[in-house]
PDB file of C-alpha atoms in Angstrom:
ATOM      1  CA  MET A   1      -0.170  -0.239  -0.460  1.00 89.00           C
ATOM      2  CA  ASP A   2       1.082   3.212  -0.871  1.00 96.00           C
ATOM      3  CA  THR A   3       1.636   5.604   2.772  1.00 98.00           C
ATOM      4  CA  LEU A   4       1.341   9.281   1.932  1.00 98.00           C
ATOM      5  CA  LEU A   5       3.859  10.674   4.882  1.00 98.00           C
ATOM      6  CA  LEU A   6       4.229  14.068   6.352  1.00 98.00           C
ATOM      7  CA  GLY A   7       7.234  15.431   8.320  1.00 96.00           C
ATOM      8  CA  ALA A   8       9.336  12.904   7.114  1.00 96.00           C
ATOM      9  CA  ARG A   9      12.382  15.162   7.136  1.00 94.00           C
ATOM     10  CA  GLY A  10      11.994  15.513  10.725  1.00 93.00           C
ATOM     11  CA  GLY A  11      13.139  13.045  13.208  1.00 94.00           C
ATOM     12  CA  LEU A  12      10.322  11.687  14.420  1.00 96.00           C
ATOM     13  CA  GLY A  13       9.680  11.276  10.166  1.00 97.00           C
ATOM     14  CA  ARG A  14      12.183   9.555  10.066  1.00 98.00           C
ATOM     15  CA  LEU A  15      11.745   6.609  11.655  1.00 98.00           C
ATOM     16  CA  ILE A  16       8.008   6.492  11.302  1.00 98.00           C
ATOM     17  CA  ALA A  17       9.556   6.017   7.517  1.00 98.00           C
ATOM     18  CA  VAL A  18      11.200   3.042   7.798  1.00 98.00           C
ATOM     19  CA  GLN A  19       9.009   1.532  10.345  1.00 98.00           C
ATOM     20  CA  LEU A  20       6.576   1.933   7.376  1.00 98.00           C
ATOM     21  CA  ALA A  21       8.684   0.342   4.664  1.00 98.00           C
ATOM     22  CA  ASN A  22       9.554  -2.275   7.169  1.00 98.00           C
ATOM     23  CA  ARG A  23       5.707  -3.566   6.962  1.00 96.00           C
ATOM     24  CA  GLY A  24       5.681  -3.175   3.111  1.00 97.00           C
ATOM     25  CA  HIS A  25       4.504   0.371   2.272  1.00 98.00           C
ATOM     26  CA  ALA A  26       5.377   2.292  -0.064  1.00 98.00           C
ATOM     27  CA  VAL A  27       5.947   5.680   1.005  1.00 98.00           C
ATOM     28  CA  ARG A  28       5.288   9.330  -0.606  1.00 98.00           C
ATOM     29  CA  THR A  29       6.745  12.339   0.922  1.00 97.00           C
ATOM     30  CA  VAL A  30       5.796  15.789  -0.342  1.00 96.00           C
ATOM     31  CA  THR A  31       7.160  19.138   0.349  1.00 94.00           C
ATOM     32  CA  ARG A  32       6.048  21.321   2.947  1.00 90.00           C
ATOM     33  CA  GLU A  33       4.825  23.833  -0.126  1.00 93.00           C
ATOM     34  CA  VAL A  34       2.825  21.111  -0.980  1.00 96.00           C
ATOM     35  CA  ALA A  35       1.647  19.890   2.919  1.00 95.00           C
ATOM     36  CA  ARG A  36      -0.350  23.304   3.360  1.00 94.00           C
ATOM     37  CA  ASP A  37      -1.815  23.389   0.486  1.00 96.00           C
ATOM     38  CA  PRO A  38      -5.094  21.494   0.193  1.00 96.00           C
ATOM     39  CA  ASP A  39      -5.376  21.116  -3.523  1.00 96.00           C
ATOM     40  CA  ALA A  40      -2.006  20.013  -4.273  1.00 97.00           C
ATOM     41  CA  LEU A  41      -2.401  17.999  -1.195  1.00 98.00           C
ATOM     42  CA  ILE A  42      -5.121  15.631  -2.621  1.00 98.00           C
ATOM     43  CA  ALA A  43      -2.996  15.419  -6.430  1.00 98.00           C
ATOM     44  CA  ALA A  44      -0.601  13.914  -4.142  1.00 98.00           C
ATOM     45  CA  ALA A  45      -2.273  11.494  -2.401  1.00 98.00           C
ATOM     46  CA  ARG A  46      -4.551  10.354  -5.079  1.00 97.00           C
ATOM     47  CA  GLY A  47      -4.033   6.352  -5.208  1.00 97.00           C
ATOM     48  CA  ALA A  48      -2.339   6.171  -2.022  1.00 98.00           C
ATOM     49  CA  GLY A  49      -4.271   3.836   1.195  1.00 97.00           C
ATOM     50  CA  ALA A  50      -3.370   6.909   3.701  1.00 98.00           C
ATOM     51  CA  ILE A  51      -2.174   9.468   4.925  1.00 98.00           C
ATOM     52  CA  VAL A  52       0.606   9.985   7.735  1.00 99.00           C
ATOM     53  CA  ASN A  53       0.827  13.294   9.089  1.00 98.00           C
ATOM     54  CA  CYS A  54       3.969  14.184  11.626  1.00 97.00           C
ATOM     55  CA  ALA A  55       4.686  17.347  10.353  1.00 95.00           C
ATOM     56  CA  GLY A  56       4.901  20.768  12.338  1.00 90.00           C
ATOM     57  CA  ALA A  57       7.016  23.704  13.252  1.00 81.00           C
ATOM     58  CA  SER A  58      10.548  22.604  14.954  1.00 76.00           C
ATOM     59  CA  VAL A  59      10.271  22.553  19.353  1.00 73.00           C
ATOM     60  CA  ALA A  60      13.581  23.308  19.419  1.00 62.00           C
ATOM     61  CA  MET A  61      14.336  26.834  21.693  1.00 56.00           C
ATOM     62  CA  GLY A  62      16.953  27.990  19.485  1.00 55.00           C
ATOM     63  CA  LEU A  63      16.817  30.796  16.171  1.00 53.00           C
ATOM     64  CA  GLY A  64      17.539  29.026  13.211  1.00 50.00           C
ATOM     65  CA  HIS A  65      14.541  27.116  13.306  1.00 59.00           C
ATOM     66  CA  GLY A  66      11.632  29.261  11.766  1.00 66.00           C
ATOM     67  CA  TRP A  67       9.429  31.945  13.848  1.00 67.00           C
ATOM     68  CA  ARG A  68       5.585  31.764  13.275  1.00 84.00           C
ATOM     69  CA  GLY A  69       3.852  30.061  15.773  1.00 89.00           C
ATOM     70  CA  TYR A  70       2.643  26.521  15.995  1.00 92.00           C
ATOM     71  CA  ARG A  71      -1.096  28.083  14.571  1.00 94.00           C
ATOM     72  CA  ALA A  72       0.563  29.464  11.868  1.00 93.00           C
ATOM     73  CA  VAL A  73       2.557  26.262  10.960  1.00 94.00           C
ATOM     74  CA  ASP A  74       1.213  22.766  11.724  1.00 95.00           C
ATOM     75  CA  THR A  75      -3.004  23.551  12.118  1.00 97.00           C
ATOM     76  CA  PRO A  76      -2.890  24.195   8.301  1.00 97.00           C
ATOM     77  CA  ILE A  77      -0.943  21.619   7.306  1.00 97.00           C
ATOM     78  CA  GLY A  78      -3.319  19.297   9.266  1.00 98.00           C
ATOM     79  CA  LEU A  79      -6.715  21.069   8.002  1.00 98.00           C
ATOM     80  CA  ALA A  80      -4.587  20.190   4.703  1.00 98.00           C
ATOM     81  CA  ALA A  81      -4.279  16.709   5.702  1.00 98.00           C
ATOM     82  CA  ALA A  82      -8.039  16.271   6.795  1.00 98.00           C
ATOM     83  CA  HIS A  83      -9.598  17.816   3.586  1.00 98.00           C
ATOM     84  CA  ALA A  84      -7.551  15.668   1.326  1.00 98.00           C
ATOM     85  CA  ALA A  85      -7.849  12.694   3.465  1.00 98.00           C
ATOM     86  CA  LYS A  86     -12.417  13.639   3.408  1.00 97.00           C
ATOM     87  CA  ALA A  87     -12.180  13.811   0.000  1.00 97.00           C
ATOM     88  CA  LEU A  88     -10.203  10.671  -0.632  1.00 98.00           C
ATOM     89  CA  ASP A  89     -11.604   8.450   1.807  1.00 97.00           C
ATOM     90  CA  ILE A  90      -8.663   7.298   3.122  1.00 97.00           C
ATOM     91  CA  ARG A  91      -7.260   7.061   6.129  1.00 97.00           C
ATOM     92  CA  MET A  92      -4.936   9.459   8.424  1.00 98.00           C
ATOM     93  CA  VAL A  93      -2.834   8.990  10.921  1.00 98.00           C
ATOM     94  CA  TYR A  94      -2.386  12.178  13.052  1.00 98.00           C
ATOM     95  CA  VAL A  95       0.211  12.610  15.940  1.00 98.00           C
ATOM     96  CA  GLY A  96      -1.164  14.648  18.362  1.00 98.00           C
ATOM     97  CA  VAL A  97      -0.318  15.929  21.601  1.00 97.00           C
ATOM     98  CA  ALA A  98      -0.878  13.618  25.277  1.00 97.00           C
ATOM     99  CA  HIS A  99      -2.224  16.426  27.882  1.00 96.00           C
ATOM    100  CA  PRO A 100      -3.816  17.134  30.949  1.00 95.00           C
ATOM    101  CA  PRO A 101      -7.112  19.978  30.415  1.00 95.00           C
ATOM    102  CA  GLU A 102      -4.956  22.614  31.565  1.00 96.00           C
ATOM    103  CA  LEU A 103      -3.316  23.052  28.877  1.00 95.00           C
ATOM    104  CA  ALA A 104      -5.575  22.895  26.104  1.00 94.00           C
ATOM    105  CA  ARG A 105      -6.051  26.705  25.839  1.00 93.00           C
ATOM    106  CA  CYS A 106      -2.328  27.034  25.520  1.00 95.00           C
ATOM    107  CA  ALA A 107      -0.923  27.770  21.402  1.00 96.00           C
ATOM    108  CA  TYR A 108       0.955  24.592  20.931  1.00 95.00           C
ATOM    109  CA  VAL A 109      -1.700  22.374  22.116  1.00 97.00           C
ATOM    110  CA  ASP A 110      -4.826  24.386  20.588  1.00 97.00           C
ATOM    111  CA  ALA A 111      -3.258  24.014  17.338  1.00 97.00           C
ATOM    112  CA  HIS A 112      -3.018  20.525  17.438  1.00 98.00           C
ATOM    113  CA  GLU A 113      -6.333  20.238  18.484  1.00 98.00           C
ATOM    114  CA  ARG A 114      -8.418  21.842  15.743  1.00 98.00           C
ATOM    115  CA  VAL A 115      -6.494  19.544  13.812  1.00 98.00           C
ATOM    116  CA  VAL A 116      -7.970  16.187  15.287  1.00 98.00           C
ATOM    117  CA  ALA A 117     -11.436  18.327  15.055  1.00 97.00           C
ATOM    118  CA  ALA A 118     -10.902  18.514  11.386  1.00 97.00           C
ATOM    119  CA  MET A 119     -10.308  14.052  11.412  1.00 97.00           C
ATOM    120  CA  ARG A 120     -13.873  14.045  13.139  1.00 94.00           C
ATOM    121  CA  ASP A 121     -15.452  12.478  10.013  1.00 92.00           C
ATOM    122  CA  LEU A 122     -13.024  10.477   8.491  1.00 94.00           C
ATOM    123  CA  ASP A 123     -11.946   7.461   9.332  1.00 94.00           C
ATOM    124  CA  GLY A 124      -8.624   7.915  11.000  1.00 95.00           C
ATOM    125  CA  VAL A 125      -6.738   7.678  14.730  1.00 97.00           C
ATOM    126  CA  VAL A 126      -4.664  10.645  17.111  1.00 98.00           C
ATOM    127  CA  VAL A 127      -1.724   9.516  18.358  1.00 98.00           C
ATOM    128  CA  ARG A 128      -1.458  11.376  21.540  1.00 98.00           C
ATOM    129  CA  ALA A 129       1.921  11.248  22.668  1.00 97.00           C
ATOM    130  CA  THR A 130       3.489  12.984  25.970  1.00 96.00           C
ATOM    131  CA  GLY A 131       7.080  14.368  25.512  1.00 93.00           C
ATOM    132  CA  PHE A 132       9.904  13.023  23.839  1.00 95.00           C
ATOM    133  CA  TYR A 133      12.996  11.655  25.208  1.00 94.00           C
ATOM    134  CA  SER A 134      15.306  14.111  22.116  1.00 91.00           C
ATOM    135  CA  ALA A 135      13.540  16.623  24.210  1.00 88.00           C
ATOM    136  CA  TYR A 136      16.051  16.263  27.014  1.00 88.00           C
ATOM    137  CA  ALA A 137      18.785  16.007  24.553  1.00 86.00           C
ATOM    138  CA  ALA A 138      20.216  19.636  24.813  1.00 84.00           C
ATOM    139  CA  LEU A 139      20.057  18.975  28.718  1.00 88.00           C
ATOM    140  CA  LEU A 140      23.088  16.890  29.305  1.00 88.00           C
ATOM    141  CA  SER A 141      25.509  19.974  27.208  1.00 86.00           C
ATOM    142  CA  MET A 142      24.263  21.868  29.148  1.00 89.00           C
ATOM    143  CA  ALA A 143      25.355  19.905  32.996  1.00 90.00           C
ATOM    144  CA  ARG A 144      28.173  19.777  31.184  1.00 89.00           C
ATOM    145  CA  ARG A 145      28.678  22.643  31.666  1.00 91.00           C
ATOM    146  CA  GLY A 146      28.213  23.058  34.358  1.00 93.00           C
ATOM    147  CA  PHE A 147      24.638  23.836  35.394  1.00 92.00           C
ATOM    148  CA  LEU A 148      20.915  23.378  34.680  1.00 94.00           C
ATOM    149  CA  ILE A 149      17.987  25.143  34.035  1.00 92.00           C
ATOM    150  CA  ASP A 150      13.989  23.466  35.294  1.00 94.00           C
ATOM    151  CA  ILE A 151      10.992  25.533  36.269  1.00 95.00           C
ATOM    152  CA  GLY A 152       8.894  25.131  39.086  1.00 94.00           C
ATOM    153  CA  ASN A 153       9.636  23.275  42.218  1.00 95.00           C
ATOM    154  CA  GLY A 154      10.231  19.339  40.404  1.00 95.00           C
ATOM    155  CA  ARG A 155       7.493  17.977  41.524  1.00 96.00           C
ATOM    156  CA  THR A 156       5.668  17.362  38.603  1.00 97.00           C
ATOM    157  CA  ARG A 157       5.016  14.097  36.836  1.00 98.00           C
ATOM    158  CA  THR A 158       5.718  13.116  33.237  1.00 98.00           C
ATOM    159  CA  ASN A 159       6.503   9.533  31.409  1.00 98.00           C
ATOM    160  CA  PRO A 160       8.291  10.464  28.002  1.00 97.00           C
ATOM    161  CA  ILE A 161       8.214   8.152  25.253  1.00 98.00           C
ATOM    162  CA  ASP A 162      11.170   7.168  22.370  1.00 98.00           C
ATOM    163  CA  GLU A 163      10.581   8.366  19.365  1.00 97.00           C
ATOM    164  CA  ARG A 164      11.638   4.474  17.753  1.00 98.00           C
ATOM    165  CA  ASP A 165       8.867   3.093  20.216  1.00 98.00           C
ATOM    166  CA  LEU A 166       6.509   6.236  18.731  1.00 98.00           C
ATOM    167  CA  ALA A 167       7.044   5.376  14.620  1.00 98.00           C
ATOM    168  CA  GLU A 168       6.535   1.470  15.928  1.00 98.00           C
ATOM    169  CA  ILE A 169       2.824   2.600  17.518  1.00 98.00           C
ATOM    170  CA  VAL A 170       1.925   4.966  14.310  1.00 98.00           C
ATOM    171  CA  ALA A 171       2.798   2.780  11.282  1.00 98.00           C
ATOM    172  CA  GLU A 172       0.854   0.219  13.365  1.00 96.00           C
ATOM    173  CA  GLN A 173      -2.605   2.721  13.267  1.00 96.00           C
ATOM    174  CA  VAL A 174      -2.208   2.610   9.145  1.00 96.00           C
ATOM    175  CA  ARG A 175      -3.760  -0.415   8.815  1.00 90.00           C
ATOM    176  CA  GLY A 176      -5.295  -0.838  12.182  1.00 76.00           C
ATOM    177  CA  ASP A 177      -9.361  -0.317  13.570  1.00 78.00           C
ATOM    178  CA  GLY A 178      -9.224   0.115  16.710  1.00 79.00           C
ATOM    179  CA  PRO A 179      -9.626   3.536  19.078  1.00 86.00           C
ATOM    180  CA  ARG A 180     -10.358   6.908  17.549  1.00 93.00           C
ATOM    181  CA  GLU A 181      -7.584   8.339  19.522  1.00 96.00           C
ATOM    182  CA  ILE A 182      -4.962   6.508  21.487  1.00 97.00           C
ATOM    183  CA  SER A 183      -2.691   7.683  24.322  1.00 98.00           C
ATOM    184  CA  VAL A 184       0.760   6.716  24.419  1.00 98.00           C
ATOM    185  CA  GLY A 185       3.829   7.304  27.042  1.00 98.00           C
ATOM    186  CA  GLY A 186       6.892   5.662  28.089  1.00 98.00           C
ATOM    187  CA  PRO A 187       7.426   2.667  30.865  1.00 98.00           C
ATOM    188  CA  ASP A 188       8.761   5.589  33.426  1.00 98.00           C
ATOM    189  CA  VAL A 189       6.732   8.431  35.424  1.00 98.00           C
ATOM    190  CA  LEU A 190       9.177   9.948  36.604  1.00 98.00           C
ATOM    191  CA  THR A 191       8.893  14.113  38.319  1.00 98.00           C
ATOM    192  CA  ARG A 192      10.527  16.900  36.676  1.00 95.00           C
ATOM    193  CA  GLY A 193      13.322  16.910  39.078  1.00 95.00           C
ATOM    194  CA  GLU A 194      14.564  13.089  38.526  1.00 96.00           C
ATOM    195  CA  ILE A 195      14.377  13.815  34.972  1.00 95.00           C
ATOM    196  CA  PHE A 196      17.091  16.450  35.447  1.00 94.00           C
ATOM    197  CA  GLU A 197      19.327  14.778  38.908  1.00 94.00           C
ATOM    198  CA  ARG A 198      19.137  11.848  36.056  1.00 93.00           C
ATOM    199  CA  VAL A 199      20.607  14.528  33.198  1.00 93.00           C
ATOM    200  CA  ALA A 200      23.079  15.610  36.226  1.00 93.00           C
ATOM    201  CA  GLN A 201      24.293  12.555  36.580  1.00 91.00           C
ATOM    202  CA  LEU A 202      25.595  11.192  33.296  1.00 89.00           C
ATOM    203  CA  ALA A 203      27.788  15.221  33.276  1.00 87.00           C
ATOM    204  CA  GLY A 204      30.793  13.404  34.548  1.00 84.00           C
ATOM    205  CA  ARG A 205      31.212  17.042  36.960  1.00 88.00           C
ATOM    206  CA  ARG A 206      29.187  18.620  40.107  1.00 92.00           C
ATOM    207  CA  VAL A 207      26.093  20.637  38.368  1.00 93.00           C
ATOM    208  CA  ARG A 208      24.612  22.985  39.597  1.00 94.00           C
ATOM    209  CA  MET A 209      20.216  23.722  39.261  1.00 92.00           C
ATOM    210  CA  VAL A 210      18.356  26.735  38.909  1.00 93.00           C
ATOM    211  CA  ARG A 211      15.537  26.354  39.824  1.00 94.00           C
ATOM    212  CA  LEU A 212      12.857  29.255  37.693  1.00 94.00           C
ATOM    213  CA  PRO A 213       9.677  30.208  39.864  1.00 95.00           C
ATOM    214  CA  ALA A 214       6.887  29.487  37.137  1.00 94.00           C
ATOM    215  CA  TRP A 215       5.784  32.927  37.373  1.00 94.00           C
ATOM    216  CA  LEU A 216       8.893  34.327  36.291  1.00 95.00           C
ATOM    217  CA  ALA A 217       9.278  32.280  33.831  1.00 93.00           C
ATOM    218  CA  GLY A 218       5.216  32.665  32.248  1.00 94.00           C
ATOM    219  CA  ILE A 219       6.254  36.243  32.245  1.00 94.00           C
ATOM    220  CA  ASN A 220       9.397  36.074  30.130  1.00 94.00           C
ATOM    221  CA  ALA A 221       7.290  33.048  27.528  1.00 93.00           C
ATOM    222  CA  ALA A 222       5.216  36.463  27.394  1.00 94.00           C
ATOM    223  CA  MET A 223       8.576  38.688  26.486  1.00 94.00           C
ATOM    224  CA  VAL A 224       9.493  36.075  23.672  1.00 91.00           C
ATOM    225  CA  ARG A 225       6.160  35.562  22.208  1.00 89.00           C
ATOM    226  CA  VAL A 226       6.267  39.490  21.173  1.00 90.00           C
ATOM    227  CA  VAL A 227       9.285  38.308  18.667  1.00 88.00           C
ATOM    228  CA  HIS A 228       8.864  35.651  18.416  1.00 90.00           C
ATOM    229  CA  PRO A 229       5.701  33.561  18.176  1.00 90.00           C
ATOM    230  CA  ARG A 230       6.677  30.421  18.035  1.00 89.00           C
ATOM    231  CA  MET A 231       9.005  30.200  20.741  1.00 89.00           C
ATOM    232  CA  GLY A 232       7.220  32.448  22.992  1.00 93.00           C
ATOM    233  CA  GLN A 233       4.359  30.167  21.961  1.00 93.00           C
ATOM    234  CA  PHE A 234       6.748  27.043  23.529  1.00 90.00           C
ATOM    235  CA  ALA A 235       7.952  28.929  26.257  1.00 92.00           C
ATOM    236  CA  ARG A 236       4.166  28.730  27.306  1.00 95.00           C
ATOM    237  CA  PHE A 237       3.769  25.375  26.931  1.00 94.00           C
ATOM    238  CA  ALA A 238       7.044  24.141  29.292  1.00 93.00           C
ATOM    239  CA  VAL A 239       5.566  26.884  31.553  1.00 96.00           C
ATOM    240  CA  LEU A 240       1.966  25.228  32.263  1.00 96.00           C
ATOM    241  CA  LEU A 241       3.904  21.164  32.012  1.00 95.00           C
ATOM    242  CA  ALA A 242       5.792  22.373  34.676  1.00 95.00           C
ATOM    243  CA  LYS A 243       2.776  23.473  36.561  1.00 96.00           C
ATOM    244  CA  HIS A 244       0.749  19.978  35.696  1.00 97.00           C
ATOM    245  CA  ASP A 245       0.976  16.423  35.402  1.00 97.00           C
ATOM    246  CA  ALA A 246       1.201  14.967  32.050  1.00 97.00           C
ATOM    247  CA  ILE A 247       1.318  11.203  31.827  1.00 98.00           C
ATOM    248  CA  ALA A 248      -0.612   8.517  29.675  1.00 98.00           C
ATOM    249  CA  PRO A 249      -0.381   5.092  29.322  1.00 98.00           C
ATOM    250  CA  ALA A 250       2.792   2.859  29.338  1.00 98.00           C
ATOM    251  CA  VAL A 251       2.412   2.670  25.795  1.00 97.00           C
ATOM    252  CA  GLY A 252       6.469   2.300  24.855  1.00 97.00           C
ATOM    253  CA  THR A 253       8.896  -0.524  26.186  1.00 98.00           C
ATOM    254  CA  ARG A 254      12.697   1.808  25.661  1.00 97.00           C
ATOM    255  CA  ARG A 255      13.528   3.027  29.474  1.00 97.00           C
ATOM    256  CA  PHE A 256      14.516   6.234  29.902  1.00 96.00           C
ATOM    257  CA  ASP A 257      17.579   5.173  31.897  1.00 94.00           C
ATOM    258  CA  ALA A 258      18.544   3.599  28.633  1.00 95.00           C
ATOM    259  CA  TYR A 259      17.787   6.508  26.130  1.00 95.00           C
ATOM    260  CA  LEU A 260      20.651   8.693  28.522  1.00 93.00           C
ATOM    261  CA  GLY A 261      23.452   6.351  28.558  1.00 91.00           C
ATOM    262  CA  GLU A 262      22.884   6.012  24.553  1.00 91.00           C
ATOM    263  CA  LEU A 263      23.221   9.689  24.491  1.00 87.00           C
ATOM    264  CA  SER A 264      25.851   9.979  26.490  1.00 81.00           C
ATOM    265  CA  GLN A 265      28.080   6.958  25.114  1.00 82.00           C
ATOM    266  CA  ARG A 266      27.012   9.127  21.781  1.00 81.00           C
ATOM    267  CA  ALA A 267      28.389  12.318  22.979  1.00 66.00           C
ATOM    268  CA  ALA A 268      31.463  11.235  24.937  1.00 63.00           C
TER     269      ALA A 268
END
């Protein structure tokens, strides 16, 4: 079966492409310009059996990754994908966000939820994932410089997932006939403090932990949003995650400590 994969150039997209190919799918890809054009996307998907969408703006907190907000990037691509899937009567698999109700109105989550709403009348499934292990990769280089900065009191809990597990789950949903939404996380439920402590242990030196009050981080996020919408929106999402638990069923099997060990070896 041909499957159109949106977001194939991203880290998760590359892993999904491998998993689809391993399952016998012929993977089609398109440019970002085609992905956001509903009519062009219909043409690109014609003859395919499914659309898999993991495309979106970068979550990297730095310059050089684009400045437009998530509603301006993720939502148009997702709506175009839903339009194409409905027009062609084919299945759509979408990678969404597992989140507590308190986060529903923030821009990062809302951008994804608008796509979820557009999928109500088509054959599809939303795979709601917690944070990715790779989101913590930048912490190791920071720790090796002797410090780590976190938001809040470090007591909120989450169970991030390895992208390799998530890619397998997404690929399985292309031919699946299960529920319309599944929430997935990794096997380890950890507090933010525990996550940062485990990263610090790999630094090979004494690491100073700096805790930024959530209220102050919220002010900073609002100020950043004025000049750089994407970074400001994701910073706001990070502030809310520091205040509320984000736990999903433990569907992933790869352990967080094992990922950190791999990361440490690669960075050595």
